[in-house]
Amino acid sequence: MSASGEPAVLLTGNHAVAWGARLARPQVAPVYPITPQTPVLEKLTEFQARGEFDAEILTPESEHSVMSACIPASLAGARVFTATASQGLLLMHELLHYASGARAPIVMANVNRTVASPWAFWPDQTDSLAQRDTGWIQLYVESAQEALDTVVQAFRIAEQALLPVLVNLDAFYVSHALEPVRVPSQATVDAYLPPFAPARRLDTAHPSGWGNVVTQEMYAAHRRAIEDAMAQVPALAAEADREWAAHTGRSHGVVERYRCDGAKTVVVTLGSLCGTAREAVDGLRDAGHAVGLVKVRLFRPLPAAALRAALDGVADAIVLDRNHSPGAGGVLAQELRAAFCGSAGAPRIRGCLAGVGGVNVPPERIAEWVLQTPAGHAPAPMEWMR
Amino acid sequence: MKPIDIGTATWTTRTTEGIRTGTWRAALPRHIQAPSPCHAACPVHGDIAEWIGQARAGDLRGAWRTLSRHNPFPATIGRVCHHPCERACNRAEHDEALSICRLERWVGDTALAHGWAYEPPARARSERVAVVGGGPSGLSAAYHLRRRGYAVTVFEAQAGLGGVMRDGIPAYRLARTVLEGEIDRLVALGIEVRCGVRFDDTAALEALRTSFDAVYLAIGARRRKRLRILDYAQPWVMDGAQFLERASRGAAPALGRRVAVIGGGSAAMDVARSARRAGHDVTVLALERRDTMPAQAEEIVEALEEGIVLVDGAMLLDATPGADGLHLRAVQVRAERGADGDPVVTPVPDSGFALAADAIVTAIGQDPELAVFGPQYAFERGLLRTDASGATGVPRAWAGGDVASGARFVSEAIGMGERAAVDIDRTLRAAAGEAVEPPHAGRGAAWPAVTLAAINLHEHPKRPRAASRRRDAAERLAGDAEVQLALGDGEARHEAARCFSCGTCTHCDNCITYCPDLAVRHAGGGYEVLGDYCKGCGVCVSQCPTGSMTMVEELR
Amino acid sequence: MSDATTTGSPAPAGPAEELLCPGHAACPGCVEPLTVRHVLGVLGPDTMAVIPPSCMAIIAGPQPFSSLRIPVYQPTLESSAAAASGLRRALDARGERDTQVIVLAGDGGTYDIGLQCLSSAAERNENILYFCLDNEGYMNTGGQKSSSTPHFASTGSTPAGKTARKKNLAEIVAAHGVPYVATASVGHLADLRRKVAKARAIRGFRLLTLLIPCLDGWGLRDDGALAAARHAVECGAFPLFEIEDGCRYTINQPRPTRPVAEYLALQRRYRHLTAEQTRVLQAEVDEGWARLERRAA
């Protein structure tokens, strides 16, 4: 591990995303503004105005058109980046399926914001989690530094798996909070991320089309190929993170175990809640409780093997879901239960809807939940942290 | 970094050329050669669309050669033909019929101006053929036989060749130089001509028939029909043909100022107009109403412009000489053409009227002189009987022209001469042991004549036909210069461009251009339809501007 | 106003390099592949096409076959102009600035669901050449009405006749101030080819609306599409004109020479029309023509 010598600059999560995107040298960046993502695109256009970013930035009239533009640009062999949030991501829904079906390695940053209706602008991850079936790889970050690092790693993962990647950061907690961020040099990123050179692309020298109607068998085979690619993503993500560590000294992991050794109860969560949970865990440990945190960084594909290993021997897992799937509760809790279904020695999983709609979740409340989790409880399908 | 292979499920790898959509169709278009309606109507079955196409492209020599396949007298025919081709022309229903006749004149005149000669016969045959009669039918037969290599001798009773073309059609319709030029060119093929020779009896004709390998009898119809009510011995009565013969020699008879011409056909018009040029006041009395007179409509117009008075639908009852000339009594009639060609006339009650004249010239038709044929020949309705190829049934004897047909058109006569020549040639080659095609081979086309419905009119914006121009009437009467003026080169080319070219492909490539399935392509100078892909939609047929594509039902 | 010849001399006999293949699934006699064949013939092989769901998408071939010898991308129905914009920018980023990016979209994907992103691409003056293959309805799905369907026409979703008039796409797009907008049809082939060549040489957003009579949807004989297209022009129902830079109008045909009734009589979709409705249509066509002449003056 080599420490990178770059000085730290104060950046918001959004600006860190913009820096990560700039360094990855995308060639096409269609963008459309939506709170709280707008500083990302404004930063990119500022870079361009200063002559420091020569991607083709285009400003279509909607997010649906943004993603519609991204896909053929990617199929033409250009590296593509964009960013959105909430309603914008929802409006892209049709095209998210289209992009993964097209095996287009687009990287998109999504600022997790409540979805209407009613209207609200607060941190909530329902927007991206509701896209979990669209074939996009999904990563969740808890800090501005991680946001920058993950955007760059995302291109590497995407261009090997030939699947698009969604990098998620919580509204305001991550997108707007200022933190010291080490911005790697262009040379470092160039060494880490070679130019995009797909084997197949839209090319007048080899005229071939994409999108003709297929038979049932072709469709099924195509889905199997997508699944095969997904199956390799946890290893690809781990490798990308290791390589990043070799270049920058920073590693974030695919699943992070924080103070889990000997823990009987573990908090499991995504995104900025991890930061809050770390404090709660530290407090509980100081008070002598064997409590840890498992941060799920790679959500889709769910790294089930890594999670089972991380939670091996743990009696109770408390899943904090800052999202809500009506009728089913928290998405991470569902996914975790599914990952452990039929496994021997699975922990009891207590699903907790914490911070839905952006409600503040202080570390004390997390600690209370941990301590108030009865031993041997039969977990309810869902519970709301109030 | 190695990307995962995504397989080929969604990128295309081949073209649709492997998909044979030809299985969809129930009918397949074919590129064909079909007869044009003008060709079908033409008495010489000229390849009209073809020669007009060559003329349109500027290849007048090629056009003349194509014309000359059938007709050695284009400049003549282009002046005097009754042009049934124009009545049949598909363009007539679109805007106006093509000026085929004047275009033929243009090609013929150009050939004469350039002095183009016929190719000599490819081989010389030993057989000898006699042609009796040097008029249009005899000369046509002589031409076609000579081009096939036969030794031909033409026997003509008059001092010069031409028949009715020479002494029946006045110079103002057919200039002497034109006629002589076309006759000389024909004779130059190597035809022996014996003028001033007449066969007066059956023995002489028999001797001729047995001393040649074949004879073609085209002695015409020279016996003038006479009105029974007139005494032709009188100085104030004359036969129209006699009048024209003298006028054509420049010796028009002196008949007194007022001349009444009896008759409604071209001959009557020729007599009337010749008389006018000789200074007479002329009245024409025709049995038929003007619109059913056998004369060509243009001739009637020109005659009226020249100051001739037309009394149509009227019959002469008698003529009585008096101190101030002749008193003619006439009556209005209804006249219809009977089945045998003779008019059926019904006087209109209480419609008698009088006319004054100094002389009467009749031009009411001619009959052939049949006494020279022996009893072995067959006759019907006052004509020598032949089959469709001119064979008389008497060995080695064929016949055609006015002696064997009541049609009385120069172009008919020329056509009959060709058909007989073809049959003579077939017969003589068979006799020489050569392989021959069956009779009437080449007649009867594989496809019906093209109709207007088959022409893509989008390619042909409406345009009027080239305007007729005639010499001013006063100028006409001053001499015998040709009345109908020729088309200029530019006008003629422009007119030729109006030809739809019915049934003769012009290689416009519309069939290729408009096929949605790229199923038509060039092949061997023409076009072929790719059966693998053609869906039988018929767009190529609808876009063809000449009717050269047609749908044929496919039964599979 | 000019009346450049639109009839008369035949068009050149097929493009020099055929970029459309036989074996495609268009209905027998359909002139949509014929139109695209000639469009591509003028544009040449350095072209990429964006083709949304439509008859053309089916004509483009079933996987793994393509009927077009150029790269094709099929987007979702409502996003052709957006997809073309993305493709255009990617090619520009790769230095392939002269490769033509074209759209071959139906009227459904242009006038209706695709109008939003079309407007945006036009506003940005994206360097794409957008062809609307206008058969005046959602024909690929069986013949339902679109906002391009003309007044009184019977369709699957307006069986008694459409009560609204046809949207004027050319003028809507021209109002964006784009360099070139034109109408054309394969029934006037020389005019179509000239306009494609002209559009090809311009950079910026160009729209050509091409009338495609639909045999099944309009009720025409298999060989009747070209006659219908020509009648549409000759009666003034589909006038041929160009609008340059959003303001300079040129009319490319003589004044109408046919009454609208002759055009309507060719098509089953108008068989139910009353005499009064025919009069209304004639008046609408006359008024539209008069307005066009004023603009072109």
Short mmCIF file of N, CA, C and O in Angstrom, two decimals, chain C residues 198-277:
data_model
loop_
_atom_site.label_atom_id
_atom_site.label_comp_id
_atom_site.label_asym_id
_atom_site.label_seq_id
_atom_site.Cartn_x
_atom_site.Cartn_y
_atom_site.Cartn_z
N LYS C 198 -29.27 17.62 -50.30
CA LYS C 198 -29.12 18.97 -49.74
C LYS C 198 -28.97 18.91 -48.22
O LYS C 198 -28.09 19.56 -47.64
N ALA C 199 -29.82 18.10 -47.59
CA ALA C 199 -29.76 17.98 -46.13
C ALA C 199 -28.42 17.39 -45.69
O ALA C 199 -27.85 17.81 -44.67
N ARG C 200 -27.95 16.45 -46.46
CA ARG C 200 -26.69 15.78 -46.11
C ARG C 200 -25.55 16.77 -45.96
O ARG C 200 -24.64 16.59 -45.16
N ALA C 201 -25.58 17.81 -46.76
CA ALA C 201 -24.46 18.75 -46.78
C ALA C 201 -24.56 19.83 -45.70
O ALA C 201 -23.67 20.66 -45.58
N ILE C 202 -25.64 19.79 -44.93
CA ILE C 202 -25.83 20.81 -43.89
C ILE C 202 -25.49 20.21 -42.53
O ILE C 202 -25.79 19.05 -42.26
N ARG C 203 -24.86 20.99 -41.66
CA ARG C 203 -24.65 20.54 -40.28
C ARG C 203 -25.71 21.18 -39.40
O ARG C 203 -26.07 22.33 -39.60
N GLY C 204 -26.17 20.45 -38.44
CA GLY C 204 -27.21 20.97 -37.56
C GLY C 204 -28.43 20.09 -37.66
O GLY C 204 -28.41 19.04 -38.33
N PHE C 205 -29.50 20.52 -37.05
CA PHE C 205 -30.70 19.67 -37.01
C PHE C 205 -31.50 19.82 -38.29
O PHE C 205 -31.86 20.93 -38.68
N ARG C 206 -31.75 18.72 -38.96
CA ARG C 206 -32.50 18.70 -40.22
C ARG C 206 -33.62 17.68 -40.10
O ARG C 206 -33.42 16.59 -39.59
N LEU C 207 -34.79 18.10 -40.54
CA LEU C 207 -35.95 17.20 -40.50
C LEU C 207 -36.53 17.05 -41.90
O LEU C 207 -36.76 18.04 -42.57
N LEU C 208 -36.75 15.81 -42.32
CA LEU C 208 -37.49 15.55 -43.56
C LEU C 208 -38.69 14.69 -43.20
O LEU C 208 -38.52 13.61 -42.63
N THR C 209 -39.89 15.17 -43.51
CA THR C 209 -41.09 14.36 -43.33
C THR C 209 -41.41 13.72 -44.67
O THR C 209 -41.64 14.42 -45.65
N LEU C 210 -41.45 12.40 -44.68
CA LEU C 210 -41.66 11.66 -45.93
C LEU C 210 -43.00 10.95 -45.88
O LEU C 210 -43.25 10.15 -44.97
N LEU C 211 -43.86 11.25 -46.83
CA LEU C 211 -45.18 10.61 -46.84
C LEU C 211 -45.05 9.19 -47.33
O LEU C 211 -44.50 8.93 -48.40
N ILE C 212 -45.56 8.26 -46.55
CA ILE C 212 -45.51 6.84 -46.88
C ILE C 212 -46.94 6.30 -46.88
O ILE C 212 -47.47 5.94 -45.82
N PRO C 213 -47.62 6.26 -48.01
CA PRO C 213 -48.97 5.67 -48.00
C PRO C 213 -48.90 4.21 -47.55
O PRO C 213 -48.06 3.45 -48.04
N CYS C 214 -49.74 3.86 -46.60
CA CYS C 214 -49.74 2.50 -46.05
C CYS C 214 -50.85 1.71 -46.71
O CYS C 214 -52.01 2.09 -46.65
N LEU C 215 -50.47 0.58 -47.33
CA LEU C 215 -51.43 -0.19 -48.11
C LEU C 215 -52.56 -0.70 -47.22
O LEU C 215 -53.73 -0.53 -47.52
N ASP C 216 -52.18 -1.31 -46.11
CA ASP C 216 -53.19 -1.89 -45.25
C ASP C 216 -53.92 -0.81 -44.46
O ASP C 216 -55.13 -0.84 -44.32
N GLY C 217 -53.18 0.14 -43.94
CA GLY C 217 -53.76 1.17 -43.08
C GLY C 217 -54.65 2.15 -43.83
O GLY C 217 -55.64 2.63 -43.28
N TRP C 218 -54.32 2.46 -45.07
CA TRP C 218 -55.10 3.45 -45.83
C TRP C 218 -56.12 2.75 -46.72
O TRP C 218 -57.03 3.39 -47.23
N GLY C 219 -55.89 1.45 -46.97
CA GLY C 219 -56.78 0.71 -47.87
C GLY C 219 -56.45 0.97 -49.33
O GLY C 219 -57.21 1.59 -50.06
N LEU C 220 -55.27 0.52 -49.75
CA LEU C 220 -54.80 0.72 -51.12
C LEU C 220 -54.47 -0.63 -51.73
O LEU C 220 -54.17 -1.59 -51.02
N ARG C 221 -54.43 -0.68 -53.06
CA ARG C 221 -53.96 -1.89 -53.74
C ARG C 221 -52.47 -2.07 -53.49
O ARG C 221 -51.77 -1.09 -53.20
N ASP C 222 -52.00 -3.31 -53.68
CA ASP C 222 -50.58 -3.58 -53.47
C ASP C 222 -49.67 -2.68 -54.28
O ASP C 222 -48.57 -2.34 -53.85
N ASP C 223 -50.09 -2.29 -55.48
CA ASP C 223 -49.23 -1.44 -56.32
C ASP C 223 -49.69 0.01 -56.29
O ASP C 223 -49.28 0.79 -57.14
N GLY C 224 -50.51 0.39 -55.31
CA GLY C 224 -51.13 1.71 -55.33
C GLY C 224 -50.47 2.80 -54.50
O GLY C 224 -50.96 3.92 -54.46
N ALA C 225 -49.36 2.49 -53.82
CA ALA C 225 -48.80 3.48 -52.91
C ALA C 225 -48.25 4.69 -53.65
O ALA C 225 -48.43 5.84 -53.22
N LEU C 226 -47.57 4.46 -54.78
CA LEU C 226 -46.97 5.59 -55.49
C LEU C 226 -48.04 6.51 -56.05
O LEU C 226 -47.92 7.73 -56.00
N ALA C 227 -49.09 5.93 -56.60
CA ALA C 227 -50.18 6.76 -57.12
C ALA C 227 -50.79 7.59 -55.99
O ALA C 227 -51.08 8.78 -56.16
N ALA C 228 -50.97 6.98 -54.82
CA ALA C 228 -51.55 7.72 -53.68
C ALA C 228 -50.62 8.85 -53.26
O ALA C 228 -51.06 9.98 -53.00
N ALA C 229 -49.33 8.57 -53.21
CA ALA C 229 -48.38 9.61 -52.82
C ALA C 229 -48.41 10.77 -53.81
O ALA C 229 -48.33 11.93 -53.43
N ARG C 230 -48.52 10.42 -55.10
CA ARG C 230 -48.54 11.48 -56.12
C ARG C 230 -49.83 12.28 -56.05
O ARG C 230 -49.81 13.51 -56.17
N HIS C 231 -50.94 11.60 -55.84
CA HIS C 231 -52.21 12.31 -55.71
C HIS C 231 -52.17 13.25 -54.51
O HIS C 231 -52.72 14.36 -54.56
N ALA C 232 -51.55 12.79 -53.42
CA ALA C 232 -51.49 13.62 -52.21
C ALA C 232 -50.81 14.95 -52.50
O ALA C 232 -51.24 16.01 -52.03
N VAL C 233 -49.74 14.88 -53.28
CA VAL C 233 -49.02 16.09 -53.65
C VAL C 233 -49.83 16.91 -54.64
O VAL C 233 -49.98 18.12 -54.50
N GLU C 234 -50.36 16.22 -55.65
CA GLU C 234 -51.04 16.94 -56.74
C GLU C 234 -52.33 17.61 -56.28
O GLU C 234 -52.76 18.57 -56.91
N CYS C 235 -52.94 17.14 -55.20
CA CYS C 235 -54.16 17.80 -54.73
C CYS C 235 -53.85 18.78 -53.61
O CYS C 235 -54.74 19.49 -53.16
N GLY C 236 -52.62 18.86 -53.19
CA GLY C 236 -52.25 19.82 -52.15
C GLY C 236 -52.41 19.31 -50.73
O GLY C 236 -52.17 20.06 -49.79
N ALA C 237 -52.82 18.06 -50.55
CA ALA C 237 -52.97 17.52 -49.19
C ALA C 237 -51.62 17.33 -48.53
O ALA C 237 -51.49 17.42 -47.31
N PHE C 238 -50.60 17.04 -49.33
CA PHE C 238 -49.25 16.89 -48.80
C PHE C 238 -48.35 17.73 -49.70
O PHE C 238 -47.72 17.23 -50.62
N PRO C 239 -48.28 19.02 -49.46
CA PRO C 239 -47.49 19.87 -50.36
C PRO C 239 -45.99 19.62 -50.15
O PRO C 239 -45.55 19.30 -49.05
N LEU C 240 -45.24 19.77 -51.24
CA LEU C 240 -43.79 19.62 -51.17
C LEU C 240 -43.17 20.99 -50.99
O LEU C 240 -43.36 21.87 -51.84
N PHE C 241 -42.47 21.16 -49.89
CA PHE C 241 -41.86 22.47 -49.65
C PHE C 241 -40.65 22.32 -48.74
O PHE C 241 -40.42 21.26 -48.14
N GLU C 242 -39.88 23.38 -48.64
CA GLU C 242 -38.70 23.44 -47.78
C GLU C 242 -38.79 24.70 -46.92
O GLU C 242 -39.30 25.72 -47.37
N ILE C 243 -38.26 24.58 -45.72
CA ILE C 243 -38.13 25.76 -44.85
C ILE C 243 -36.69 25.81 -44.37
O ILE C 243 -36.21 24.89 -43.70
N GLU C 244 -35.98 26.84 -44.75
CA GLU C 244 -34.57 26.96 -44.35
C GLU C 244 -34.42 27.98 -43.25
O GLU C 244 -35.03 29.05 -43.29
N ASP C 245 -33.63 27.62 -42.25
CA ASP C 245 -33.38 28.48 -41.10
C ASP C 245 -34.68 28.96 -40.45
O ASP C 245 -34.74 30.06 -39.91
N GLY C 246 -35.69 28.14 -40.53
CA GLY C 246 -36.95 28.42 -39.87
C GLY C 246 -37.80 29.49 -40.51
O GLY C 246 -38.89 29.77 -40.03
N CYS C 247 -37.31 30.13 -41.57
CA CYS C 247 -38.09 31.26 -42.09
C CYS C 247 -38.16 31.35 -43.61
O CYS C 247 -39.07 31.98 -44.13
N ARG C 248 -37.25 30.73 -44.34
CA ARG C 248 -37.29 30.87 -45.81
C ARG C 248 -37.99 29.67 -46.43
O ARG C 248 -37.45 28.58 -46.46
N TYR C 249 -39.20 29.92 -46.94
CA TYR C 249 -40.03 28.87 -47.52
C TYR C 249 -39.83 28.79 -49.02
O TYR C 249 -39.77 29.82 -49.70
N THR C 250 -39.72 27.58 -49.53
CA THR C 250 -39.72 27.34 -50.96
C THR C 250 -40.73 26.25 -51.27
O THR C 250 -40.67 25.19 -50.65
N ILE C 251 -41.64 26.51 -52.19
CA ILE C 251 -42.60 25.48 -52.59
C ILE C 251 -42.02 24.77 -53.81
O ILE C 251 -41.55 25.41 -54.75
N ASN C 252 -42.05 23.44 -53.80
CA ASN C 252 -41.36 22.67 -54.84
C ASN C 252 -42.29 22.04 -55.85
O ASN C 252 -41.97 21.03 -56.45
N GLN C 253 -43.46 22.59 -56.00
CA GLN C 253 -44.39 21.97 -56.94
C GLN C 253 -45.29 23.06 -57.51
O GLN C 253 -45.43 24.13 -56.92
N PRO C 254 -45.94 22.76 -58.64
CA PRO C 254 -46.93 23.72 -59.15
C PRO C 254 -48.16 23.71 -58.26
O PRO C 254 -48.29 22.85 -57.38
N ARG C 255 -49.06 24.65 -58.47
CA ARG C 255 -50.32 24.69 -57.73
C ARG C 255 -51.06 23.36 -57.90
O ARG C 255 -50.91 22.69 -58.92
N PRO C 256 -51.88 23.02 -56.92
CA PRO C 256 -52.61 21.75 -57.02
C PRO C 256 -53.42 21.65 -58.32
O PRO C 256 -54.04 22.62 -58.74
N THR C 257 -53.37 20.46 -58.94
CA THR C 257 -54.06 20.22 -60.20
C THR C 257 -55.20 19.22 -60.05
O THR C 257 -55.90 18.94 -61.01
N ARG C 258 -55.34 18.68 -58.85
CA ARG C 258 -56.43 17.71 -58.63
C ARG C 258 -57.31 18.15 -57.48
O ARG C 258 -56.81 18.71 -56.50
N PRO C 259 -58.60 17.85 -57.56
CA PRO C 259 -59.41 18.05 -56.35
C PRO C 259 -59.07 16.99 -55.31
O PRO C 259 -58.69 15.87 -55.66
N VAL C 260 -59.22 17.34 -54.04
CA VAL C 260 -58.95 16.41 -52.95
C VAL C 260 -59.75 15.13 -53.11
O VAL C 260 -59.27 14.05 -52.79
N ALA C 261 -60.96 15.23 -53.63
CA ALA C 261 -61.83 14.06 -53.75
C ALA C 261 -61.17 12.93 -54.53
O ALA C 261 -61.39 11.75 -54.23
N GLU C 262 -60.34 13.26 -55.52
CA GLU C 262 -59.69 12.21 -56.31
C GLU C 262 -58.67 11.46 -55.47
O GLU C 262 -58.45 10.27 -55.65
N TYR C 263 -58.04 12.15 -54.56
CA TYR C 263 -57.07 11.52 -53.66
C TYR C 263 -57.82 10.65 -52.65
O TYR C 263 -57.47 9.49 -52.41
N LEU C 264 -58.89 11.18 -52.07
CA LEU C 264 -59.66 10.43 -51.09
C LEU C 264 -60.24 9.15 -51.70
O LEU C 264 -60.30 8.12 -51.04
N ALA C 265 -60.63 9.25 -52.98
CA ALA C 265 -61.30 8.11 -53.62
C ALA C 265 -60.39 6.90 -53.74
O ALA C 265 -60.88 5.78 -53.90
N LEU C 266 -59.08 7.08 -53.64
CA LEU C 266 -58.15 5.95 -53.76
C LEU C 266 -58.12 5.11 -52.49
O LEU C 266 -57.63 3.98 -52.51
N GLN C 267 -58.61 5.65 -51.36
CA GLN C 267 -58.31 5.05 -50.06
C GLN C 267 -59.56 4.60 -49.31
O GLN C 267 -60.50 5.36 -49.13
N ARG C 268 -59.51 3.33 -48.82
CA ARG C 268 -60.65 2.83 -48.04
C ARG C 268 -60.84 3.61 -46.74
O ARG C 268 -61.96 3.69 -46.24
N ARG C 269 -59.78 4.22 -46.20
CA ARG C 269 -59.95 4.90 -44.92
C ARG C 269 -60.84 6.14 -45.03
O ARG C 269 -61.18 6.73 -44.01
N TYR C 270 -61.18 6.53 -46.25
CA TYR C 270 -62.08 7.67 -46.43
C TYR C 270 -63.41 7.25 -47.05
O TYR C 270 -64.20 8.11 -47.47
N ARG C 271 -63.64 5.95 -47.12
CA ARG C 271 -64.83 5.52 -47.85
C ARG C 271 -66.12 6.00 -47.21
O ARG C 271 -67.14 6.13 -47.88
N HIS C 272 -66.09 6.29 -45.93
CA HIS C 272 -67.32 6.66 -45.22
C HIS C 272 -67.64 8.14 -45.35
O HIS C 272 -68.65 8.61 -44.83
N LEU C 273 -66.76 8.90 -46.03
CA LEU C 273 -66.89 10.36 -46.03
C LEU C 273 -68.19 10.85 -46.68
O LEU C 273 -68.60 10.34 -47.72
N THR C 274 -68.78 11.86 -46.06
CA THR C 274 -69.94 12.49 -46.68
C THR C 274 -69.46 13.59 -47.63
O THR C 274 -68.30 14.00 -47.59
N ALA C 275 -70.37 14.07 -48.45
CA ALA C 275 -70.03 15.15 -49.38
C ALA C 275 -69.61 16.40 -48.60
O ALA C 275 -68.68 17.11 -48.99
N GLU C 276 -70.25 16.63 -47.49
CA GLU C 276 -69.93 17.81 -46.68
C GLU C 276 -68.52 17.69 -46.11
O GLU C 276 -67.75 18.67 -46.13
N GLN C 277 -68.17 16.51 -45.65
CA GLN C 277 -66.83 16.33 -45.12
C GLN C 277 -65.78 16.52 -46.21
O GLN C 277 -64.71 17.10 -45.97
#
